[in-house]
Each structure stands twice: as C-alpha cells, then as structure tokens.
Tab-separated table of C-alpha atoms in Angstrom:
chain	number	residue	atom	x	y	z
A	1	MET	CA	9.082	63.623	17.798
A	2	VAL	CA	7.167	64.705	20.992
A	3	ALA	CA	7.622	68.185	20.524
A	4	SER	CA	6.015	68.589	17.053
A	5	LEU	CA	3.009	66.368	18.623
A	6	VAL	CA	2.743	68.790	21.202
A	7	ALA	CA	3.747	71.895	18.575
A	8	LEU	CA	0.938	70.447	16.258
A	9	ARG	CA	-1.892	70.855	18.439
A	10	ARG	CA	-2.030	73.820	16.509
A	11	PRO	CA	-1.979	73.160	13.050
A	12	ASP	CA	0.785	74.001	10.616
A	13	TYR	CA	3.035	73.361	7.683
A	14	GLY	CA	6.261	71.846	7.686
A	15	TYR	CA	8.882	74.798	7.446
A	16	ALA	CA	6.475	76.957	9.777
A	17	LEU	CA	6.945	73.890	12.408
A	18	LEU	CA	10.431	74.089	11.887
A	19	GLN	CA	10.445	77.444	12.789
A	20	ARG	CA	8.505	77.304	15.486
A	21	LEU	CA	10.859	74.171	16.806
A	22	THR	CA	13.673	76.255	16.693
A	23	ASP	CA	12.064	79.113	18.021
A	24	HIS	CA	11.041	76.781	21.406
A	25	GLY	CA	15.039	75.501	21.795
A	26	PHE	CA	14.224	72.357	18.987
A	27	PRO	CA	16.571	72.645	16.499
A	28	VAL	CA	16.041	69.907	14.591
A	29	ASP	CA	17.075	69.049	10.447
A	30	ALA	CA	14.721	70.440	7.919
A	31	ASN	CA	15.889	66.675	6.144
A	32	THR	CA	14.392	65.338	8.987
A	33	LEU	CA	11.639	66.821	10.398
A	34	TYR	CA	9.952	66.405	6.909
A	35	PRO	CA	10.214	62.876	6.602
A	36	LEU	CA	9.351	62.343	10.502
A	37	LEU	CA	5.910	64.135	9.729
A	38	ARG	CA	5.018	62.030	6.459
A	39	ARG	CA	5.583	58.837	9.198
A	40	LEU	CA	3.753	59.893	11.854
A	41	GLU	CA	0.685	60.805	9.581
A	42	ASP	CA	1.513	57.076	8.283
A	43	GLN	CA	1.108	55.816	11.374
A	44	GLY	CA	-2.219	57.748	11.993
A	45	LEU	CA	-1.066	60.257	14.804
A	46	LEU	CA	-0.990	63.524	13.023
A	47	SER	CA	-3.660	64.151	10.455
A	48	SER	CA	-3.265	66.616	7.089
A	49	GLU	CA	-4.873	68.429	4.829
A	50	TRP	CA	-4.120	70.415	2.127
A	51	ASN	CA	-4.422	74.716	1.906
A	52	THR	CA	-4.677	76.401	-1.123
A	53	GLU	CA	-6.174	79.625	-0.062
A	54	GLU	CA	-2.253	81.113	0.377
A	55	SER	CA	0.114	82.161	-2.223
A	56	ARG	CA	1.282	78.467	-2.299
A	57	PRO	CA	-0.621	74.962	-1.565
A	58	ARG	CA	1.047	74.182	1.519
A	59	LYS	CA	0.197	70.558	3.914
A	60	PHE	CA	-1.294	71.297	7.032
A	61	TYR	CA	-0.646	68.549	9.630
A	62	ARG	CA	-2.984	68.410	12.966
A	63	THR	CA	-2.294	65.927	15.795
A	64	SER	CA	-5.146	63.523	15.525
A	65	ASP	CA	-6.214	61.737	18.910
A	66	GLU	CA	-4.321	58.784	18.566
A	67	GLY	CA	-1.567	61.214	18.880
A	68	GLU	CA	-2.695	62.510	21.496
A	69	SER	CA	-3.288	59.678	23.675
A	70	MET	CA	0.081	58.763	22.406
A	71	LEU	CA	1.898	61.918	23.257
A	72	GLY	CA	-0.013	61.594	26.602
A	73	ARG	CA	2.189	58.492	27.274
A	74	LEU	CA	5.892	59.748	25.874
A	75	LEU	CA	5.188	62.923	28.355
A	76	ASP	CA	4.059	60.669	31.050
A	77	ASP	CA	7.565	58.619	30.504
A	78	LEU	CA	9.726	61.794	30.443
A	79	ALA	CA	7.944	63.423	33.353
A	80	ALA	CA	9.051	59.837	34.607
A	81	VAL	CA	12.724	60.478	33.602
A	82	GLN	CA	12.810	64.249	34.875
A	83	THR	CA	11.747	62.711	37.749
A	84	SER	CA	14.009	59.981	38.439
A	85	VAL	CA	16.945	62.313	37.176
A	86	THR	CA	15.882	64.777	39.966
A	87	GLY	CA	15.906	62.375	42.661
A	88	LEU	CA	19.778	61.027	41.356
A	89	ILE	CA	20.499	64.400	41.160
A	90	GLN	CA	19.242	64.833	44.937
A	91	GLY	CA	20.755	61.917	45.912
A	92	VAL	CA	24.059	61.906	45.362
A	93	ASP	CA	26.739	64.087	47.451
A	94	ARG	CA	28.476	66.021	46.541
B	1	MET	CA	13.233	74.700	-16.293
B	2	ASN	CA	15.255	72.872	-14.817
B	3	THR	CA	16.713	74.626	-11.695
B	4	LEU	CA	18.611	73.162	-8.819
B	5	THR	CA	15.358	72.694	-7.108
B	6	ASP	CA	13.914	70.316	-10.055
B	7	ARG	CA	16.890	68.163	-9.768
B	8	TYR	CA	16.883	68.166	-6.150
B	9	LEU	CA	13.042	67.172	-6.069
B	10	ALA	CA	13.859	64.429	-9.407
B	11	ALA	CA	16.481	62.695	-7.449
B	12	THR	CA	14.976	62.510	-4.265
B	13	LEU	CA	11.897	60.683	-5.891
B	14	ARG	CA	13.436	58.626	-7.729
B	15	SER	CA	13.601	56.000	-5.146
B	16	VAL	CA	10.481	56.942	-3.479
B	17	PRO	CA	7.418	54.841	-3.631
B	18	THR	CA	5.114	55.836	-6.929
B	19	GLN	CA	2.181	55.559	-5.432
B	20	ARG	CA	2.697	58.579	-2.811
B	21	ARG	CA	5.393	60.046	-5.521
B	22	ASP	CA	3.054	63.538	-6.532
B	23	GLU	CA	2.471	64.109	-3.174
B	24	ILE	CA	5.549	64.172	-1.539
B	25	ALA	CA	6.656	66.468	-4.631
B	26	ASN	CA	4.124	68.429	-4.377
B	27	GLU	CA	5.006	69.339	0.008
B	28	LEU	CA	8.607	69.071	-0.450
B	29	ARG	CA	8.640	71.270	-3.435
B	30	ALA	CA	6.810	73.760	-1.008
B	31	SER	CA	8.897	73.434	1.962
B	32	ILE	CA	11.796	74.017	-0.338
B	33	ASP	CA	10.220	77.256	-1.399
B	34	ASP	CA	9.656	78.024	1.636
B	35	MET	CA	12.589	77.715	3.016
B	36	ILE	CA	14.064	79.906	-0.082
B	37	GLU	CA	11.862	82.308	0.906
B	38	ALA	CA	12.447	82.957	4.349
B	39	ARG	CA	16.219	83.699	2.998
B	40	THR	CA	15.375	86.201	0.268
B	41	ASP	CA	13.500	88.300	2.719
B	42	GLY	CA	16.390	87.837	4.866
B	43	GLY	CA	18.213	89.874	2.197
B	44	GLN	CA	19.578	87.197	0.355
B	45	ASP	CA	19.916	86.557	-3.577
B	46	ALA	CA	17.603	83.737	-4.970
B	47	THR	CA	20.311	81.574	-6.177
B	48	THR	CA	22.624	81.727	-3.182
B	49	ALA	CA	19.437	80.634	-0.969
B	50	GLU	CA	18.567	78.037	-3.212
B	51	ARG	CA	21.842	76.291	-3.229
B	52	GLU	CA	21.937	76.968	1.005
B	53	VAL	CA	18.629	75.415	1.472
B	54	LEU	CA	19.419	72.081	-0.921
B	55	THR	CA	22.969	71.784	1.046
B	56	GLU	CA	21.086	72.024	4.435
B	57	LEU	CA	18.691	69.280	2.745
B	58	GLY	CA	21.506	67.248	2.022
B	59	ASN	CA	22.101	64.008	0.011
B	60	PRO	CA	18.404	63.029	-1.704
B	61	ASP	CA	19.054	59.767	-1.229
B	62	VAL	CA	19.286	59.640	1.981
B	63	LEU	CA	16.211	62.123	2.116
B	64	ALA	CA	14.286	59.733	-0.023
B	65	ALA	CA	15.831	56.796	2.359
B	66	ARG	CA	13.873	58.881	5.565
B	67	TYR	CA	10.778	59.166	3.206
B	68	ALA	CA	10.351	55.705	2.457
B	69	ASP	CA	11.910	54.475	5.568
B	70	ARG	CA	14.293	52.292	4.205
B	71	ARG	CA	17.332	50.718	5.691
B	72	LEU	CA	20.481	52.355	5.547
B	73	GLN	CA	22.324	49.261	6.021
B	74	LEU	CA	22.994	46.109	4.586
B	75	ILE	CA	22.806	43.639	7.501
B	76	GLY	CA	21.187	45.358	10.763
B	77	PRO	CA	22.469	44.695	14.666
B	78	ALA	CA	19.674	42.326	15.054
B	79	TYR	CA	21.278	39.234	12.535
B	80	TYR	CA	24.666	41.088	12.288
B	81	LEU	CA	26.420	38.464	15.072
B	82	VAL	CA	24.581	35.529	13.868
B	83	TRP	CA	25.854	36.666	10.045
B	84	LEU	CA	29.450	36.880	11.389
B	85	ARG	CA	29.259	33.640	13.168
B	86	LEU	CA	28.142	31.785	10.598
B	87	LEU	CA	30.500	33.205	8.044
B	88	LYS	CA	33.469	32.989	10.125
B	89	LEU	CA	32.279	28.850	10.707
B	90	LEU	CA	31.731	28.626	7.268
B	91	LEU	CA	35.210	30.519	5.909
B	92	SER	CA	36.722	28.451	8.573
B	93	PHE	CA	37.255	24.896	6.629
B	94	ILE	CA	34.585	24.818	3.600
B	95	PRO	CA	36.951	26.491	1.163
B	96	ALA	CA	40.222	24.476	2.825
B	97	LEU	CA	37.985	21.776	2.298
B	98	VAL	CA	37.326	21.931	-1.496
B	99	GLY	CA	40.497	23.473	-2.590
B	100	THR	CA	42.259	20.506	-0.994
B	101	ILE	CA	39.600	18.832	-2.733
B	102	VAL	CA	40.434	19.477	-6.228
B	103	ALA	CA	44.296	20.012	-5.512
B	104	ILE	CA	44.042	16.051	-5.191
B	105	VAL	CA	41.871	15.366	-8.370
B	106	GLU	CA	44.382	17.533	-10.174
B	107	ALA	CA	47.104	16.060	-8.686
B	108	ALA	CA	45.800	12.746	-9.223
B	109	GLU	CA	45.493	13.519	-13.116
B	110	GLY	CA	49.228	13.808	-12.923
B	111	LYS	CA	49.886	17.822	-12.419
B	112	GLY	CA	52.158	17.305	-9.759
B	113	PHE	CA	53.131	20.718	-7.537
B	114	GLY	CA	50.623	22.279	-10.982
B	115	ALA	CA	47.503	21.274	-8.888
B	116	ILE	CA	48.138	23.872	-6.629
B	117	GLY	CA	47.246	27.408	-8.322
B	118	PRO	CA	43.474	25.425	-9.213
B	119	GLY	CA	43.160	24.444	-5.378
B	120	ILE	CA	43.835	27.945	-4.166
B	121	PHE	CA	41.612	29.635	-6.995
B	122	THR	CA	38.783	26.951	-5.901
B	123	ALA	CA	39.359	28.016	-2.376
B	124	ILE	CA	38.640	31.628	-3.293
B	125	GLN	CA	35.849	31.417	-5.161
B	126	VAL	CA	34.441	29.083	-2.842
B	127	ALA	CA	34.717	31.734	0.100
B	128	VAL	CA	33.712	34.387	-2.323
B	129	GLN	CA	30.764	32.747	-2.956
B	130	ILE	CA	29.731	31.955	0.752
B	131	ALA	CA	30.001	35.154	1.765
B	132	PHE	CA	28.170	37.029	-1.120
B	133	TRP	CA	25.323	34.281	-0.884
B	134	LEU	CA	24.884	34.295	2.706
B	135	THR	CA	25.078	38.005	2.942
B	136	VAL	CA	22.480	38.403	0.348
B	137	THR	CA	19.696	35.620	2.729
B	138	PHE	CA	20.911	38.126	5.756
B	139	ALA	CA	20.229	41.010	3.872
B	140	ILE	CA	17.035	39.706	2.480
B	141	ILE	CA	16.194	39.047	5.655
B	142	GLU	CA	16.716	42.319	7.373
B	143	ARG	CA	14.439	43.897	4.769
B	144	THR	CA	11.540	41.403	5.320
B	145	GLN	CA	11.896	41.684	9.134
B	146	ALA	CA	12.043	46.119	8.967
B	147	THR	CA	9.349	46.504	7.207
B	148	VAL	CA	7.275	43.985	9.962
B	149	ASP	CA	9.179	44.961	12.989
B	150	LEU	CA	9.457	49.023	12.784
B	151	PRO	CA	6.224	50.389	12.770
B	152	GLY	CA	4.606	50.539	16.271
B	153	TRP	CA	7.530	49.034	17.821
B	154	THR	CA	6.178	48.817	21.692
B	155	VAL	CA	7.663	47.132	24.253
B	156	ASP	CA	5.390	44.314	24.586
B	157	GLN	CA	6.916	42.811	21.404
B	158	LEU	CA	10.229	42.738	22.932
B	159	PRO	CA	10.833	38.428	22.889
B	160	ALA	CA	11.632	36.839	26.366
B	161	ALA	CA	15.565	37.207	26.766
B	162	PRO	CA	16.860	33.934	26.902
B	163	VAL	CA	18.582	33.241	30.370
B	164	ARG	CA	21.265	30.852	29.187
B	165	PRO	CA	24.895	32.465	29.104
B	166	GLY	CA	25.617	28.484	28.584
B	167	ILE	CA	25.022	27.621	25.344
B	168	PRO	CA	24.550	30.998	22.591
B	169	LEU	CA	21.263	30.457	19.824
B	170	ALA	CA	23.655	31.055	17.306
B	171	ASP	CA	26.553	28.208	18.196
B	172	THR	CA	23.789	26.053	18.073
B	173	ILE	CA	22.118	27.638	14.260
B	174	ALA	CA	25.114	26.985	12.893
B	175	SER	CA	25.560	23.461	14.299
B	176	VAL	CA	22.386	22.681	13.063
B	177	ILE	CA	23.420	24.325	9.460
B	178	MET	CA	26.342	22.364	9.598
B	179	LEU	CA	24.769	19.198	10.178
B	180	VAL	CA	22.169	19.526	7.720
B	181	LEU	CA	24.512	20.141	4.816
B	182	THR	CA	26.585	17.582	5.804
B	183	ILE	CA	23.462	15.571	5.760
B	184	GLY	CA	22.620	17.012	2.288
B	185	TYR	CA	25.620	15.897	1.014
B	186	LEU	CA	25.624	12.255	1.721
B	187	PRO	CA	23.010	11.842	-1.033
B	188	PHE	CA	23.946	14.867	-2.987
B	189	GLN	CA	26.978	13.445	-4.056
B	190	HIS	CA	26.002	10.431	-4.961
B	191	TYR	CA	24.153	11.974	-8.638
B	192	GLN	CA	26.465	14.837	-8.522
B	193	SER	CA	30.252	14.752	-7.503
B	194	TRP	CA	31.877	16.710	-10.460
B	195	VAL	CA	33.753	13.391	-11.056
B	196	HIS	CA	33.091	12.413	-14.360
B	197	GLY	CA	33.886	9.087	-15.420
B	198	THR	CA	34.409	8.618	-19.677
B	199	ASP	CA	31.159	8.147	-20.900
B	200	GLY	CA	30.102	11.530	-19.140
B	201	ASP	CA	28.525	9.104	-16.214
B	202	ASN	CA	28.552	10.860	-12.813
B	203	ILE	CA	30.734	9.047	-10.236
B	204	PRO	CA	29.843	9.150	-6.964
B	205	ILE	CA	32.730	9.863	-4.464
B	206	LEU	CA	31.408	7.188	-1.290
B	207	ASP	CA	31.507	3.770	-2.685
B	208	PRO	CA	27.797	3.398	-3.501
B	209	GLY	CA	27.768	-0.176	-1.913
B	210	LEU	CA	27.762	1.957	1.469
B	211	TRP	CA	24.215	2.681	1.140
B	212	ARG	CA	23.306	-0.871	1.659
B	213	PHE	CA	24.444	0.194	5.374
B	214	TRP	CA	27.081	2.413	6.801
B	215	LEU	CA	25.787	5.508	4.912
B	216	PRO	CA	22.086	4.947	6.091
B	217	ALA	CA	23.752	4.441	9.708
B	218	LEU	CA	25.545	7.388	9.402
B	219	ILE	CA	22.801	9.787	8.348
B	220	VAL	CA	21.189	8.354	11.492
B	221	VAL	CA	23.784	9.671	13.729
B	222	LEU	CA	23.668	12.856	11.881
B	223	VAL	CA	19.874	12.994	12.607
B	224	ALA	CA	20.458	12.172	16.544
B	225	SER	CA	23.167	14.537	16.762
B	226	LEU	CA	20.625	17.122	15.331
B	227	ILE	CA	18.330	16.088	17.955
B	228	PHE	CA	20.840	16.314	20.117
B	229	GLU	CA	21.576	20.309	19.503
B	230	VAL	CA	17.883	21.078	20.012
B	231	VAL	CA	17.806	19.388	23.144
B	232	LYS	CA	21.618	20.756	24.433
B	233	TYR	CA	19.876	24.259	23.599
B	234	ARG	CA	16.915	23.943	25.710
B	235	ILE	CA	18.759	22.475	28.699
B	236	GLY	CA	21.039	25.730	28.069
B	237	ARG	CA	23.907	24.901	29.449
B	238	TRP	CA	26.223	22.135	29.217
B	239	THR	CA	26.021	19.203	31.882
B	240	TRP	CA	28.243	15.730	32.028
B	241	ALA	CA	25.388	13.493	30.625
B	242	LEU	CA	25.509	16.034	27.716
B	243	PHE	CA	29.001	15.513	27.404
B	244	GLY	CA	28.624	11.540	27.711
B	245	THR	CA	26.051	11.596	25.160
B	246	LYS	CA	27.962	14.189	22.795
B	247	ALA	CA	31.120	11.961	22.866
B	248	LEU	CA	29.147	8.704	21.914
B	249	LEU	CA	27.565	10.680	18.934
B	250	ASP	CA	31.102	11.939	17.663
B	251	LEU	CA	32.227	8.836	18.311
B	252	ALA	CA	29.157	6.710	16.263
B	253	PHE	CA	30.329	9.223	13.652
B	254	ALA	CA	33.867	9.169	13.537
B	255	VAL	CA	34.423	5.416	14.601
B	256	PRO	CA	32.893	3.721	11.402
B	257	LEU	CA	34.114	6.530	9.129
B	258	ALA	CA	37.828	6.030	10.383
B	259	TRP	CA	37.483	2.811	10.052
B	260	LEU	CA	36.044	2.716	6.665
B	261	ALA	CA	38.778	5.101	5.573
B	262	LEU	CA	41.361	2.681	7.096
B	263	SER	CA	40.091	-0.773	5.109
B	264	ASP	CA	39.910	1.063	2.290
B	265	ARG	CA	36.117	0.570	1.965
B	266	LEU	CA	35.261	4.822	1.634
B	267	LEU	CA	36.025	6.021	-1.059
B	268	ASN	CA	34.275	4.772	-4.509
B	269	PRO	CA	36.708	2.169	-5.955
B	270	ALA	CA	35.281	4.206	-9.725
B	271	LEU	CA	37.070	6.705	-8.708
B	272	GLY	CA	40.236	4.916	-9.217
B	273	GLU	CA	39.541	4.648	-13.325
B	274	ARG	CA	39.207	8.336	-13.581
B	275	LEU	CA	41.595	9.272	-11.162
B	276	SER	CA	44.938	7.443	-11.806
B	277	TRP	CA	46.836	8.325	-8.731
B	278	LEU	CA	43.939	6.686	-6.818
B	279	ALA	CA	44.471	3.650	-8.480
B	280	ASP	CA	47.273	2.917	-6.336
B	281	ALA	CA	47.249	1.279	-3.642
B	282	ASP	CA	49.772	2.627	-1.667
B	283	ASN	CA	48.144	6.359	-2.307
B	284	ARG	CA	44.663	5.124	-1.495
B	285	ASN	CA	46.312	4.001	1.812
B	286	ILE	CA	47.455	7.116	2.473
B	287	LEU	CA	44.502	9.153	1.675
B	288	GLY	CA	42.559	6.953	3.988
B	289	LEU	CA	45.203	7.170	6.690
B	290	SER	CA	45.094	11.218	6.577
B	291	ILE	CA	41.113	10.888	6.896
B	292	ALA	CA	41.089	9.061	9.658
B	293	VAL	CA	44.029	11.108	11.703
B	294	GLY	CA	41.875	14.237	10.095
B	295	THR	CA	39.000	13.086	12.115
B	296	ALA	CA	40.318	11.756	15.151
B	297	ALA	CA	42.226	14.720	15.865
B	298	ILE	CA	38.777	16.929	15.045
B	299	VAL	CA	36.926	14.560	17.215
B	300	VAL	CA	39.815	14.811	20.489
B	301	LEU	CA	39.544	18.759	19.960
B	302	ASP	CA	36.052	19.039	19.753
B	303	LEU	CA	35.796	16.554	23.035
B	304	VAL	CA	38.522	18.442	24.796
B	305	ASP	CA	37.041	21.701	24.339
B	306	THR	CA	33.669	20.522	25.325
B	307	ALA	CA	34.863	18.700	28.448
B	308	LEU	CA	36.507	22.115	29.436
B	309	LYS	CA	33.231	24.215	28.822
B	310	THR	CA	31.388	21.585	31.111
B	311	ARG	CA	33.615	21.796	33.991
B	312	ARG	CA	33.429	25.821	33.926
B	313	GLN	CA	29.504	25.274	33.702
B	314	THR	CA	28.867	22.929	36.077
B	315	ALA	CA	31.303	24.176	38.578
C-alpha cells in the first residue's frame, strides 16, 4: 500500500503500476493490487481519471492530497520501525 | 463472443455491487488485455497467454470479494470466542434437557423404552436449531459491524482494554442471556407448553396457582441475579462479599424450587389428566425428588466452583 502510494505520485494505470512495483522489488499479485487501488480510491487516498487517447481506455490513478498526508504518516511509522530494528540489532551482542 | 476473458469477467462481476459494475468491468478488461499483451509481446501465443493471465488472477469469487471488500469468513476473530463460548454453554444442557422432557412425556403416554428414540431425536434437532440460529445471528453481527468498522480504522478507535483477568466479558454475557431466557420461559410455558388437553387447550407445565406468589418471587430472584451479574462484571473479580451474595441468590432460587418439587406443588396437576404417568402419586414423588436433587447438585457444584475462583482471586 505504501509502495502504491509512493509510485502513484506519478499517475499510472493498473498493469503498468504492477510492473513498476515488481521492477523495484515489490512483487505484488494482480488480484491483490487491482482491488486495492479501487479501495484506496474509495477512501479518497487516490484520485483517478480515464485516459481514452491510447489504444485502449485505461484508468489512471494518482496519489491525492489526502493520500499524500496519509503516506507521510505511514513513512514516518516505517522510519520509526527501521530505527528501532537497527537499534535492536546494534544493541544485541553477537 | 464468449472468450475466456468474457467468462472470467462475468464470473467476477456477478457478485460486485451493481452501481460499480461497468466501471470495474472496463478497468479489469483493460488490465487483463494489458497483461495478455505483455505476454504475447514476449512471443507467447494469445490463447496460452490468456489462460495464464486468468490463472494468475485466480478464483473470480475471491477477486470479487476483494473488490467489494467483503468478508471471506462467516464469523471473524472479533466474535468467534463469544460465539464459541455461547454455543458450548447452550449445547451443554438445553438439548439434553428438552430431550429428557420429551422422553418423559412419551414415557408418560405409555411408550416405555420406545420413548428414548424420540427423546434423542428431539435433542439432536434442538442442538441443530441452536447452532444454526446462533451462527446466523453472529454472522449478521459480523457483516453489519464489518462495513462500519473496516474503512479508515485507526489506533484511536481501539476500545479501552478491560483490565480484568478475573471475570471475562463472555462469561457475563452468557450468564445474562441464560437468565433472560429463564425469566422469559416462566410466562412463556404458561401460554405455550406444547402439551395440549383433550379439547386442544394449552396446559401450562407449572401449576398456574404458583403465579399467586411463588413464580413472581422466583422472577424477582432471577432479576436480582441479573443485576448481580452486571455488578460483578463492573467490580471485575470475585470477592467474598460477591460470593456470599451469589450463595444467597442461588439458595433463594433453589430452596423454593426444591421445596415446591418435593411437596408436589411445582407441576400443573392438570398434566396428570393428559399424561397418565404423572397421575400416579408415586411417579410424581420420584420426579419431584429428581428435580430437587438435581437442583441441589447444580447449586453445590456452582458454589464450590465459585468458592475456588474466589479463593484464587482474593489470594
């Protein structure tokens, strides 16, 4: 979810996002990602619009302002977890 | 036009909310086409690519449930423990009780050992009914709650954790439901006992004369027990004062009940006209003695159990 919100700072459609996430080391199942995008949209964290200019109509998602602030909180949490884990690793004698 | 993709889309959209169906259909079709295209660009033939893509997307019912954000469980972890406890409690004695009553009624009608079959059959039926309705109720609670609770859940919504190792909420809920059912049964049996006279009228199981004093008194004791359960839960653990109150309440219910049973005043004398077995005074005395002994045994076991808990929790 965090990865999707980060990646969709640049608008993209379902399958292209799937590939970008996989390329960046976030292998995610298509049957998980597509419904997730819709739920995030329902929650107002993503905005979307249909692009009909290309070969087939595609729905492009983009991280909304609300999604951005949620993402900020999530990234803070992740950073805190990272700090704690690092601290724990360093604190344990081998 | 009925390709695998069409069939997959139809299967998925069947259980997706109607107002979003078209949009999801368009988007999902575009995504599937994208995925197929990526594979055919890599040199696969279109049919194999389509099969592989749809296999990757998996069971359409699961996908639809994810789109609709639907629970894929009948009763989730939030209610499972309460459900299980209540189910065990209800199944532990109601089927046996009803089955025994039916067997007694059948025996009273002169069927002898043939009465055991209907008794067991009824007990199984009652057990199935209890399990079914309890589960349906909890499944409905699960679903109504889920739509309210799931979106935007934050840590702030966590209820304060009850710091009470002594008295679990589920125990209290189960006791309260039991008491309410018992209170409800007393007036209920007066109007609907499933025993009918020769003229088709309903014959109450308990002596209607008891309504002048004893049954209202017993209901007062039961209501007091109900209040006691709530107070006990708020206090959060057993104390000797609570144990004393419970002992008083138990005795206030059990002693009149046993005494009425022993002096043959509990059951409706009119039952004897319908059930010849009950017309015999000896049989009535045996039944009264069984009720009295059973009541005493339950009270003693309950009080010993409570005393042990109290000693553990006050230590």
